[in-house]
Coordinates of C-alpha atoms in Angstrom, one line a residue:
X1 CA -37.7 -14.1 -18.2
X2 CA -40.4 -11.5 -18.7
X3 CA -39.1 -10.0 -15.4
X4 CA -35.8 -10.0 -16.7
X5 CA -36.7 -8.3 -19.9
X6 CA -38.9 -5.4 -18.1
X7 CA -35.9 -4.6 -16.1
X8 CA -33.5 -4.4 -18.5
X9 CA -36.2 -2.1 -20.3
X10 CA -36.0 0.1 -17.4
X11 CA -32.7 -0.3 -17.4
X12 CA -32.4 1.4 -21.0
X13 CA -35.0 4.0 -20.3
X14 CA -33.3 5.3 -17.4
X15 CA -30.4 5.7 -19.3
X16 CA -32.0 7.6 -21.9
X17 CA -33.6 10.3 -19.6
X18 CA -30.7 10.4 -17.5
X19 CA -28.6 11.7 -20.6
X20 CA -31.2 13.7 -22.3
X21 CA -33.6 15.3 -19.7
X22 CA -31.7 16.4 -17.2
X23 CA -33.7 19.0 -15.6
X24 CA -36.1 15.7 -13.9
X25 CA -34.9 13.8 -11.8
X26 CA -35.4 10.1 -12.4
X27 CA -37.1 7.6 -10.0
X28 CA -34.1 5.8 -10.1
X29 CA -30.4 6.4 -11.3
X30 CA -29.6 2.8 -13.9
X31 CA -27.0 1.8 -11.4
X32 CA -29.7 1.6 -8.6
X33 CA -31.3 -1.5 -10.5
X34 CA -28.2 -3.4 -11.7
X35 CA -28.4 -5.6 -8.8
X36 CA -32.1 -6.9 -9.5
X37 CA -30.9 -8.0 -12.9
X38 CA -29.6 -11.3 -13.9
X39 CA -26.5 -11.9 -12.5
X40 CA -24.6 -12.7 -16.1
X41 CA -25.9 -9.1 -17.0
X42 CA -25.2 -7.1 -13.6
X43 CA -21.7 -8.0 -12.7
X44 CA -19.8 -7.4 -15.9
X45 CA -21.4 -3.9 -15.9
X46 CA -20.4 -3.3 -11.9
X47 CA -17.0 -4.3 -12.2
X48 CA -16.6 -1.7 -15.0
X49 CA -17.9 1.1 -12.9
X50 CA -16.4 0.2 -9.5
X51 CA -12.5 -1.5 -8.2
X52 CA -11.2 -1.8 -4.9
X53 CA -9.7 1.9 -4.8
X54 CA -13.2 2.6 -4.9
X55 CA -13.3 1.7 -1.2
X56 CA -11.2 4.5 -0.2
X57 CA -13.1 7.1 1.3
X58 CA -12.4 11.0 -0.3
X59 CA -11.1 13.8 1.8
X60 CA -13.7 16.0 1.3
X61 CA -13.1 19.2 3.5
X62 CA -12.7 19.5 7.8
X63 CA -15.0 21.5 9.8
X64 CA -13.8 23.7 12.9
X65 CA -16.6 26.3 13.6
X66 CA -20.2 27.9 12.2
X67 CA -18.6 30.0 10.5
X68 CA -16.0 27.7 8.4
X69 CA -18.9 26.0 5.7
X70 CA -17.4 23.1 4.1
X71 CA -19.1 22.5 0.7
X72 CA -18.7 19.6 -2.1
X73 CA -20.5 17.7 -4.3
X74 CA -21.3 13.8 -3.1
X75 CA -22.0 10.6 -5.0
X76 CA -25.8 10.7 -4.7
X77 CA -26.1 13.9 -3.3
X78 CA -24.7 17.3 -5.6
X79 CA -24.8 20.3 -3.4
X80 CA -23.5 19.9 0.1
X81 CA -22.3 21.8 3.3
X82 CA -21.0 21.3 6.6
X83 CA -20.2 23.7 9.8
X84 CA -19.5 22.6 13.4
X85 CA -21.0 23.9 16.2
X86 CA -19.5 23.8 19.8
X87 CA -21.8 23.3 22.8
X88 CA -22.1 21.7 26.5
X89 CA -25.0 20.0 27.2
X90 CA -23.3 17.2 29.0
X91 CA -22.1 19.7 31.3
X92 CA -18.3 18.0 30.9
X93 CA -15.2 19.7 31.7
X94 CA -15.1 20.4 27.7
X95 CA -18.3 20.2 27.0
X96 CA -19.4 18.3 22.8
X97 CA -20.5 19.9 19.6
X98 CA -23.0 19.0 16.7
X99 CA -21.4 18.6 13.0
X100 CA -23.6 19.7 10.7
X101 CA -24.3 18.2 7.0
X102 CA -26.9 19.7 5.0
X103 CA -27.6 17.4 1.9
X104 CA -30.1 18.5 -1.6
X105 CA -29.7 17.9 -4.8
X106 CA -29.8 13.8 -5.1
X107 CA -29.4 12.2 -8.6
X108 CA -32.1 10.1 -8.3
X109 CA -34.4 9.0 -5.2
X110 CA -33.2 6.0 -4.2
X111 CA -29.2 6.8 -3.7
X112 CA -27.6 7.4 -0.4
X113 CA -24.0 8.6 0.4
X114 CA -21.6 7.3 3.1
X115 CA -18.9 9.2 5.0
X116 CA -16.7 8.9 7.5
X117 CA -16.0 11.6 10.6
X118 CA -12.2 11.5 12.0
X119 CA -10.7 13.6 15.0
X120 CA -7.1 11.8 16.0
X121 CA -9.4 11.2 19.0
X122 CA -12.5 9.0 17.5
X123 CA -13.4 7.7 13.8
X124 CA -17.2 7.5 13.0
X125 CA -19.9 7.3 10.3
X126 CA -23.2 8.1 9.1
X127 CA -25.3 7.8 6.0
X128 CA -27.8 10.2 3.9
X129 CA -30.5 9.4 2.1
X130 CA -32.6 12.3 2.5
X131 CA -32.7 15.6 1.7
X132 CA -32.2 17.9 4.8
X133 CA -30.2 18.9 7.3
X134 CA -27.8 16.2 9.6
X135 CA -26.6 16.5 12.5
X136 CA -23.6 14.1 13.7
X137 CA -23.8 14.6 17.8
X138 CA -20.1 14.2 19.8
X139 CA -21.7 14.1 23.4
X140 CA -18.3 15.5 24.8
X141 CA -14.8 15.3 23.6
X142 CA -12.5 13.1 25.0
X143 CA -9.9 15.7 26.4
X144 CA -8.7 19.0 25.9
X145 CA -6.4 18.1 23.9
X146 CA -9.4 16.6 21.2
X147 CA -11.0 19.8 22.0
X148 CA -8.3 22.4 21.1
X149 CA -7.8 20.4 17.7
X150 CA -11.3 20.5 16.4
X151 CA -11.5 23.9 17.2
X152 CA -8.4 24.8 15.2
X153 CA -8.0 21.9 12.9
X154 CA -11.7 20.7 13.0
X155 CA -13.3 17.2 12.2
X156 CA -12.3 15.4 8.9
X157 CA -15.0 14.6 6.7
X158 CA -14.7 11.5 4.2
X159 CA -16.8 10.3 1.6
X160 CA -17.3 7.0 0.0
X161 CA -17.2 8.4 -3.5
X162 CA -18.6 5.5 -5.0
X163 CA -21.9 5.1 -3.1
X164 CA -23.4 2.3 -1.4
X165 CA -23.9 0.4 -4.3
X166 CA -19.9 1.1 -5.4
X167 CA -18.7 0.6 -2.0
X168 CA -20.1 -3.1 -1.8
X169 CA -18.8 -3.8 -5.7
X170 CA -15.6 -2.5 -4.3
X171 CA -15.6 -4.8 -1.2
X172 CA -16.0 -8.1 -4.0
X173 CA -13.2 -6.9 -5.6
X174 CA -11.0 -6.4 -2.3
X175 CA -12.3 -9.5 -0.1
X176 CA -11.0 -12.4 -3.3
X177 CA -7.4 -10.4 -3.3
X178 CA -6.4 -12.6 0.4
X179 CA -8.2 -15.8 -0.2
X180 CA -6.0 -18.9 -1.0
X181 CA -8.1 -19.8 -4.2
X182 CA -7.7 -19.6 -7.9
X183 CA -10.5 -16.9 -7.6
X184 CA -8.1 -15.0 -5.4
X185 CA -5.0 -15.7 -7.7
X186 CA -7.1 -14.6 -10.8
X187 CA -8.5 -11.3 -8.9
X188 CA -4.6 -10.2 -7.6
X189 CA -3.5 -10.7 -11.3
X190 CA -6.8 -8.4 -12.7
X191 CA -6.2 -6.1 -9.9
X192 CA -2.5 -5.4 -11.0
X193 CA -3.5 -5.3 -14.7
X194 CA -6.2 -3.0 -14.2
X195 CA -4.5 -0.7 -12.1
X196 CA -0.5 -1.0 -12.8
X197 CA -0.8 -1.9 -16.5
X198 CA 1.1 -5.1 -15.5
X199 CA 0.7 -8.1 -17.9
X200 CA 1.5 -12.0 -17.2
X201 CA 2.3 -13.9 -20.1
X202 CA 2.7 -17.7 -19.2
X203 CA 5.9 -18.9 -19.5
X204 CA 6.8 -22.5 -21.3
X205 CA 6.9 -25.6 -18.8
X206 CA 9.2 -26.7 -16.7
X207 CA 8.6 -23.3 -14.5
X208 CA 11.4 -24.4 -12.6
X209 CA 15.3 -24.3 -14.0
X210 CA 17.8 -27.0 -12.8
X211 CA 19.8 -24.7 -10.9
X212 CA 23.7 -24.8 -10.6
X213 CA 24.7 -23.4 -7.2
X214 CA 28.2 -22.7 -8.8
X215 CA 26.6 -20.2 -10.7
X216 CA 25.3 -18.0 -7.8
X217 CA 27.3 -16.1 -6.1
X218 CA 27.4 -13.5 -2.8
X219 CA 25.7 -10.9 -3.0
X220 CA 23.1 -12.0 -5.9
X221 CA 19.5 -10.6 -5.2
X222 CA 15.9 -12.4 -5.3
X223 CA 12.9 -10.4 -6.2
X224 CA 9.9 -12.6 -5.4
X225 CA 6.0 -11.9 -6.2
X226 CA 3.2 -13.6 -4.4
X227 CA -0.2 -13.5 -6.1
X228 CA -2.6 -15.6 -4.0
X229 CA -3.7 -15.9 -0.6
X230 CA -2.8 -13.5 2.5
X231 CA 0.7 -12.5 1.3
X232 CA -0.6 -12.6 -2.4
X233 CA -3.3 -9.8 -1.4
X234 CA -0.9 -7.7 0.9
X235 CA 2.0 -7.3 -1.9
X236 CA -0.4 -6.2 -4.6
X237 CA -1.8 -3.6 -2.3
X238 CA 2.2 -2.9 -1.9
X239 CA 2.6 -3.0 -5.6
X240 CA 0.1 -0.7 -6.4
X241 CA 0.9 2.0 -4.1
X242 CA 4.7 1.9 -4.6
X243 CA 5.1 1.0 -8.7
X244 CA 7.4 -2.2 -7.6
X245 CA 6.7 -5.2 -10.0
X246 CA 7.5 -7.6 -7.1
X247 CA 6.8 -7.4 -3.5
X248 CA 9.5 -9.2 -1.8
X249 CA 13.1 -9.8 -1.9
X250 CA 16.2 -11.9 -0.2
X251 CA 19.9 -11.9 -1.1
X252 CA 22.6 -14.9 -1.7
X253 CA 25.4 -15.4 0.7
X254 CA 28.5 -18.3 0.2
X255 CA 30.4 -19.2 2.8
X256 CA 34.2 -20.1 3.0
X257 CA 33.4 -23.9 2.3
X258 CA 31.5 -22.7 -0.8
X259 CA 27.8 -23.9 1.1
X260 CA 25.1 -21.1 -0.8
X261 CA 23.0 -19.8 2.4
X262 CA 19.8 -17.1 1.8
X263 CA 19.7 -14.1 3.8
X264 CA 15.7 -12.7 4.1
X265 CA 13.5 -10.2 6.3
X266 CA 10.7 -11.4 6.8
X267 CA 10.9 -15.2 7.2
X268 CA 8.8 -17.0 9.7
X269 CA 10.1 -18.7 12.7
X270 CA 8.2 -21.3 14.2
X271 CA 6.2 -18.9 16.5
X272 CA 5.1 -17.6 13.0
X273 CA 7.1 -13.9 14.1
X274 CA 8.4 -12.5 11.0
X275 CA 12.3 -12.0 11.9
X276 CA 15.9 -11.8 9.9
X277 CA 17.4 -15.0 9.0
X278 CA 20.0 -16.6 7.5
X279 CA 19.2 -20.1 6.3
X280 CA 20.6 -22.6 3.7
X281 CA 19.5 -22.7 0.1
X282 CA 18.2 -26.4 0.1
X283 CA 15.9 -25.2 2.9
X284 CA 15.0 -21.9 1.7
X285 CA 14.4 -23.4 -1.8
X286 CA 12.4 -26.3 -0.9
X287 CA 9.9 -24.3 1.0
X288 CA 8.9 -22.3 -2.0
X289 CA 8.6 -24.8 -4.3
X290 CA 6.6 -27.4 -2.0
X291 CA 5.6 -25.6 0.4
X292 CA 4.8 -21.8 0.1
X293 CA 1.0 -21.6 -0.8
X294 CA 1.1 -18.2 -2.7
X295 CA 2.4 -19.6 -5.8
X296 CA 5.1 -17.7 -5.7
X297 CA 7.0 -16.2 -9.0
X298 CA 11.1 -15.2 -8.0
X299 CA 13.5 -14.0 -10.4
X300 CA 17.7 -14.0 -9.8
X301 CA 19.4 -11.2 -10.4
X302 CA 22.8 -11.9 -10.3
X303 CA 25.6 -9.0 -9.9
X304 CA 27.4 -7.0 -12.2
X305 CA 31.2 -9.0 -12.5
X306 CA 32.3 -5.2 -11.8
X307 CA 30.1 -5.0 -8.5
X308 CA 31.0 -8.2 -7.4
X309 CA 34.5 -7.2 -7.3
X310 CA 33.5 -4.4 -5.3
X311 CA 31.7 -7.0 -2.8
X312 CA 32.9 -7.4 0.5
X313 CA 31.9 -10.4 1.3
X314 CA 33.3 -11.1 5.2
X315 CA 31.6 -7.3 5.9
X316 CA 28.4 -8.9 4.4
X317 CA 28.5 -12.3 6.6
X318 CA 29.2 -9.6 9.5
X319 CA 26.3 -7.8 9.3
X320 CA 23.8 -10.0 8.4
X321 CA 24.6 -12.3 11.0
X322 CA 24.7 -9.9 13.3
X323 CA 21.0 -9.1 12.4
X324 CA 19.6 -12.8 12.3
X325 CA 16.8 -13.4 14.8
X326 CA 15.9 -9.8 14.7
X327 CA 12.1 -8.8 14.2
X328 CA 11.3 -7.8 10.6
X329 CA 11.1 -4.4 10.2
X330 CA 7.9 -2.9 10.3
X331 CA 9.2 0.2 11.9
X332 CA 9.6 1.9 8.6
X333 CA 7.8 0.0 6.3
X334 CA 5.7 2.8 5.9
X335 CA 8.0 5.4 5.0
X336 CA 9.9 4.2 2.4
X337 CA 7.0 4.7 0.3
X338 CA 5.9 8.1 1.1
X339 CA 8.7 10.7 0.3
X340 CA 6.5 13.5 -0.9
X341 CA 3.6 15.3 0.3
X342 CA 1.3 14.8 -1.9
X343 CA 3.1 12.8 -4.8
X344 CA 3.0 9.2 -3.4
X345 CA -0.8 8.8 -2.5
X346 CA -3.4 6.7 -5.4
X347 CA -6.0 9.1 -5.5
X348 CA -8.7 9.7 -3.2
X349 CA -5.8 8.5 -0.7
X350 CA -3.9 11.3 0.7
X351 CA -2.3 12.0 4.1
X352 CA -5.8 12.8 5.8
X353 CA -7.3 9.4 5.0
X354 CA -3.9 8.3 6.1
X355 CA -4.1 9.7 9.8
X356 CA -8.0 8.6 10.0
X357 CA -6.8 4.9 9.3
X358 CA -3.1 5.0 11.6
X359 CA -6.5 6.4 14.6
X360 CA -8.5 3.7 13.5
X361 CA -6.0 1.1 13.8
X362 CA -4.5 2.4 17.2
X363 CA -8.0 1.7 18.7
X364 CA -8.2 -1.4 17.5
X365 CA -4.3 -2.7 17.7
X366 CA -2.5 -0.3 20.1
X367 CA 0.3 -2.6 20.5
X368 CA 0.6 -2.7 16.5
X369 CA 0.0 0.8 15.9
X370 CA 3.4 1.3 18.0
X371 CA 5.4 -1.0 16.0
X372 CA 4.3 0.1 12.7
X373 CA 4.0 4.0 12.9
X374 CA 4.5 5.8 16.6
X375 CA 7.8 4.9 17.1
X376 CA 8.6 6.2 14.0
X377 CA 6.5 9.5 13.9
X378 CA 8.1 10.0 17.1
X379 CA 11.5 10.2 15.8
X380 CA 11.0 12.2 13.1
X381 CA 9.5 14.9 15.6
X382 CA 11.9 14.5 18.2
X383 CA 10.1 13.2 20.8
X384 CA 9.5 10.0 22.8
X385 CA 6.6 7.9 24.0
X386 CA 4.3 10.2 22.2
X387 CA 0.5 7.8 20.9
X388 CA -0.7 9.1 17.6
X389 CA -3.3 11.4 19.3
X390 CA -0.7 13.0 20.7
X391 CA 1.7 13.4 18.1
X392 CA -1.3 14.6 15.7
X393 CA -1.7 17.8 18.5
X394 CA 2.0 18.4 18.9
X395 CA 2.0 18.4 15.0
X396 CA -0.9 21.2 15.2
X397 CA 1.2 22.9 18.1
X398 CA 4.1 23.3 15.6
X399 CA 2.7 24.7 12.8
X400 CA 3.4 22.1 11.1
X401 CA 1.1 19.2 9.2
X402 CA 0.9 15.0 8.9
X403 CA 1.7 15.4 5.3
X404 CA 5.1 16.8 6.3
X405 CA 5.6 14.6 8.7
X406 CA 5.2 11.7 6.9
X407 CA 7.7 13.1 4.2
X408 CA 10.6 13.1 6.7
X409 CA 13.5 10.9 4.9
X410 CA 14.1 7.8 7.2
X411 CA 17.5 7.8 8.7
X412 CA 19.2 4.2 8.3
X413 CA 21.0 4.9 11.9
X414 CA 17.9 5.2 14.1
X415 CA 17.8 2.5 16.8
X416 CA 13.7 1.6 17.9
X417 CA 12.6 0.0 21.3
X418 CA 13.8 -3.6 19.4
X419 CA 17.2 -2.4 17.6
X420 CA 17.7 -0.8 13.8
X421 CA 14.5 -1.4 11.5
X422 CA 15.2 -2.9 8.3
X423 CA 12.3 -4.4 6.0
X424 CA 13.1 -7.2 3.5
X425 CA 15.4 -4.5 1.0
X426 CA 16.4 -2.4 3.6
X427 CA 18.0 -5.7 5.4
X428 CA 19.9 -6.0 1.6
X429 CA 20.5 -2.8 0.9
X430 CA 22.8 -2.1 4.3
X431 CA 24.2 -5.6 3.5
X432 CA 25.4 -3.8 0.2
X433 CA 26.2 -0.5 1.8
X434 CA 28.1 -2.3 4.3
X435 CA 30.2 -4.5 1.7
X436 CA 30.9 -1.0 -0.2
X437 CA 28.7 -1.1 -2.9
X438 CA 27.6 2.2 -2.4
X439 CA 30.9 4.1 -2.0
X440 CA 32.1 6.2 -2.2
X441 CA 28.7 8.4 -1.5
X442 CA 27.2 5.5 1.1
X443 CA 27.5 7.7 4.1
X444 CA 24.8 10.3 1.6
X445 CA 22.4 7.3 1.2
X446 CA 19.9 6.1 2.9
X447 CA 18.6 2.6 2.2
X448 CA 15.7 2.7 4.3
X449 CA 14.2 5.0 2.2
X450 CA 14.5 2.2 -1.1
X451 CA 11.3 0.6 -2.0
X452 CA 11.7 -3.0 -3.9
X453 CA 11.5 -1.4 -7.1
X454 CA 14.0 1.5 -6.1
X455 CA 16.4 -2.1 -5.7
X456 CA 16.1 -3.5 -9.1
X457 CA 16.5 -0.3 -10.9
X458 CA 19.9 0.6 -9.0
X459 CA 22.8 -0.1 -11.8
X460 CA 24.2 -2.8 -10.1
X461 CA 23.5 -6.0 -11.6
X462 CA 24.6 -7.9 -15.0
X463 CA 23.9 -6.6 -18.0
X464 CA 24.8 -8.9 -20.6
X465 CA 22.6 -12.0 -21.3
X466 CA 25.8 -13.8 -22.8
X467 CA 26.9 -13.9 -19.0
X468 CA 24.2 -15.2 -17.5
X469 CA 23.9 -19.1 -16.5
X470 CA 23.2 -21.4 -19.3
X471 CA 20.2 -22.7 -17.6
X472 CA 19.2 -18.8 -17.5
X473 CA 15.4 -19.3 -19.1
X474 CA 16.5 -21.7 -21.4
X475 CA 12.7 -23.1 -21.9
X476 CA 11.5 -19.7 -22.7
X477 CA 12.0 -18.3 -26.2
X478 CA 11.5 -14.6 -24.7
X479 CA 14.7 -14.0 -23.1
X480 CA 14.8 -11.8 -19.9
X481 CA 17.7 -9.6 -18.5
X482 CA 17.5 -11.4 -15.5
X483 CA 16.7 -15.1 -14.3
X484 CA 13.2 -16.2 -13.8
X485 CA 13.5 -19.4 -11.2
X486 CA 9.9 -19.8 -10.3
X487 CA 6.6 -19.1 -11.6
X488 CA 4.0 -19.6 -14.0
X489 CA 4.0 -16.0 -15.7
X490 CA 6.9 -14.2 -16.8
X491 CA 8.2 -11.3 -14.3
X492 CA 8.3 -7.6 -15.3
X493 CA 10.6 -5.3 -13.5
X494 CA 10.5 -1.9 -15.4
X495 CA 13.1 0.1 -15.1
X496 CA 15.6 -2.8 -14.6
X497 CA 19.3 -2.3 -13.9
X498 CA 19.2 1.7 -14.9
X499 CA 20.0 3.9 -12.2
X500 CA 23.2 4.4 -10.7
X501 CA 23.4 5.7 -7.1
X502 CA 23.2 9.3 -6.1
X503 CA 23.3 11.5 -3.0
X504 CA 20.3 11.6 -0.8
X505 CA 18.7 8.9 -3.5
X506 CA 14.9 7.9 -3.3
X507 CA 14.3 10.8 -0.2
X508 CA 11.7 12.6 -2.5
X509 CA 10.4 10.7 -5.4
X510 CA 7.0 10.3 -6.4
X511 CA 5.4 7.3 -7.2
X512 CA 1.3 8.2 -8.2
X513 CA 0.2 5.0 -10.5
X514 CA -0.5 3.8 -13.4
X515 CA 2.0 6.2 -14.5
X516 CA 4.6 6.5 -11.4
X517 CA 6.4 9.0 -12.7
X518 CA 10.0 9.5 -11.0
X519 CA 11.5 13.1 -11.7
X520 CA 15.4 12.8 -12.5
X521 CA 17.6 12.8 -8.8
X522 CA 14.6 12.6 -6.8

């Protein structure tokens, strides 16, 4: 205890002279210590200063020659440069070059900074602790091609803004937000409140309605949020990044003899492959409530009487049959959610951290990196076969940047290496565009570009409560727009049921949280 208490006295002193004489540098900055003191007094104070997003390195400048000097200020260290110098003594066809990082002016002495070092060729990193001149060596680059892009693009240099110390308190924030555990649920539901604003107020028992399959009908959509384990984690990353509410969706199909079938993207065969399906409701139903480990929350949104005049349903049993068995669509996954070039990225993220993690990724994954982004990159440029490295270069050979790239609208008609793309609301939105729900302006929309929450704000679904089914949240005495089927805590979906459809919709919208501002006819 007497430990404890000289700590903590440190603790305050440190605080004091850190705010009050700022012309000496202190032993140690306050945050440097929190880890020695009790645990009951450390970690409330860490997890005010440092999230996840804190593990997201910062773009902080790229280097191409000695005479381009990069400067910033770091998380430890305050006045910083950086210049590249070209040299050959491997005595390769290219020959390597030095980076260097000259680093003074620490906050206190025992603070270090970490960064990370991208070329589309190689991602590396290194950390500072002292103050002098670094020197990051590249022995020789890996091809001309490498070697013509540092020299006109340079290397990309990141920083982990939030320090060493940050960048672990970040890491306990991320590593609960994928484990199948109450911890896990409790840490996806404080990440999304922290971050999004987003609030879960428990709903009255039973969480489950008796539901009337006479009362659903083709064409009626399913907006479904996972909050614990490996899905739970993925979709509020997704969440976050794209301002949806919920992070996954399937539709309701009836068929002539009045049997209620679900179509989905993204259901798992028993390979475990993610595909299109089209399965019955007592199966589909069953598995979420018995079955699916992510405690899942799903809401019903069941069509406007208007729209579901409109509905054609043999057109909608045509295509989505003709899509079962496909593979989910991962193909543009990606790009529905980045319209903009700078307008869709959580700060630090930004296009440049984008491209270091797509080179990352292809290293480790080729195979995946193909699926998720090269195929598509490719088509927007024009060009076929093409790895990232390469399509980074021919980017840099047109003038052009990633950031511009990336903005490229997705075109619903582009066929991949495994036939059209369609993630879980694309799959529904062409369902809809191909049973006329978007006409008369469908052939000026395209759905691929919709993220989840870019679904439930379309004007298409019913907008008086008197309408909806009588077992519509009957328990609750808060009474939602829509029908909440599943789930412990009551679903938010702002921006419900207000937009109608528009030419070239969703193709340039921002979405930067907690705000996510979307600019009229984006």
């Amino acid at each position: 205890m007497a430990s404890s208490s000289f700590l903590q006295c440190c603790l305050l002193l440190c605080f004091f002279f850190s705010s009050h004489v700022q012309a000496v540098k202190t032993p140690f900055h306050p945050r440097d210590v929190l880890p020695l003191l009790p645990r009951q007094v450390s970690w409330p104070i860490l997890n005010s200063l440092n999230g996840a997003v804190d593990l997201l390195p910062a773009f902080v400048g790229s280097v191409s020659s000695q005479n381009h000097v990069v400067s910033w200020k770091g998380a430890c260290f305050y006045e910083n440069t950086a210049w590249m110098e070209f040299h050959n003594k491997s005595g390769s066809e290219f020959g390597g070059g030095t980076l260097h990082i000259k680093v003074s002016k620490a906050h206190s002495w025992t603070c270090m900074d970490l960064y990370v070092f991208a070329t589309p060729y190689r991602v590396t990193w290194d950390y500072y602790f002292l103050s002098r001149e670094h020197t990051l060596e590249i022995k020789e680059w890996e091809e001309r091609a490498e070697y013509e892009y540092v020299k006109n693009k340079g290397i990309s240099i990141f920083l982990m803004q939030a320090g060493m110390l940050g960048t672990l308190e970040a890491l306990w924030e991320v590593f609960p937000l994928f484990t199948n555990t109450g911890w896990g649920e409790n840490a996806n539901l404080g990440f999304l409140e922290k971050h999004m604003g987003a609030t879960f107020k428990p709903r009255p028992q039973p969480w489950n309605p008796n539901i009337s399959v006479d009362d659903i009908h083709s064409g009626d959509f399913m907006v479904l949020s996972k909050i614990r384990g490996r899905w739970g984690g993925f979709e509020t990353l997704e969440k976050w990044v794209t301002g949806s509410y919920a992070g996954h969706t399937a539709v309701f199909l009836k068929d002539s003899e009045g049997k209620l079938w679900v179509g989905e993207s993204g259901y798992e065969n028993e390979k475990g492959e993610d595909i299109i399906a089209v399965i019955p409701w007592e199966e589909w139903w069953d598995f979420e409530m018995n079955k699916d480990d992510s405690n899942p929350h799903i809401a019903l949104l069941p069509l406007h009487p208007d729209v579901r005049a409109k509905f054609n349903e043999t057109a909608a049993w045509e295509y989505a049959l003709s899509m079962a068995g496909k593979p989910y669509g991962y193909h543009n996954m990606l790009f529905s959610w980045i319209d903009t070039i700078d307008g869709n990225y959580p700060p630090p993220l930004d296009a440049h951290l984008v491209a270091s993690a797509m080179t990352v990724w292809s290293k480790m994954q080729p195979e995946y990196a193909a699926n998720l982004w090269n195929e598509g990159l490719n088509k927007r440029l024009g060009t076929q076969g093409l790895n990232l490295s390469d399509i980074l270069v021919e980017i840099e050979k047109r003038g052009s940047s990633f950031d511009q790239l990336l903005a490229v609208p997705e075109q619903d008609d582009w066929i991949y290496s495994d036939g059209k793309s369609t993630s879980c609301i694309a799959f529904i939105l062409e369902m809809y565009k191909e049973a006329g729900l978007f006409d008369p302006i469908a052939d000026s929309i395209q759905v691929t570009e919709f993220t989840i929450k870019d679904a439930y704000t379309l004007r298409f679904f019913e907008n008086d409560s008197s309408r909806l089914p009588k077992w519509c949240n009957d328990a609750d005495d808060v009474k939602l727009p829509y029908c909440q089927i599943l789930g412990k805590y009551r679903m938010e979906l702002p921006g419900f049921n207000t937009l109608d459809p528009y030419p070239h919709m969703n193709e340039r919208c921002p979405s930067k949280p907690p705000k996510y501002f979307r600019p009229q006819n984006c």
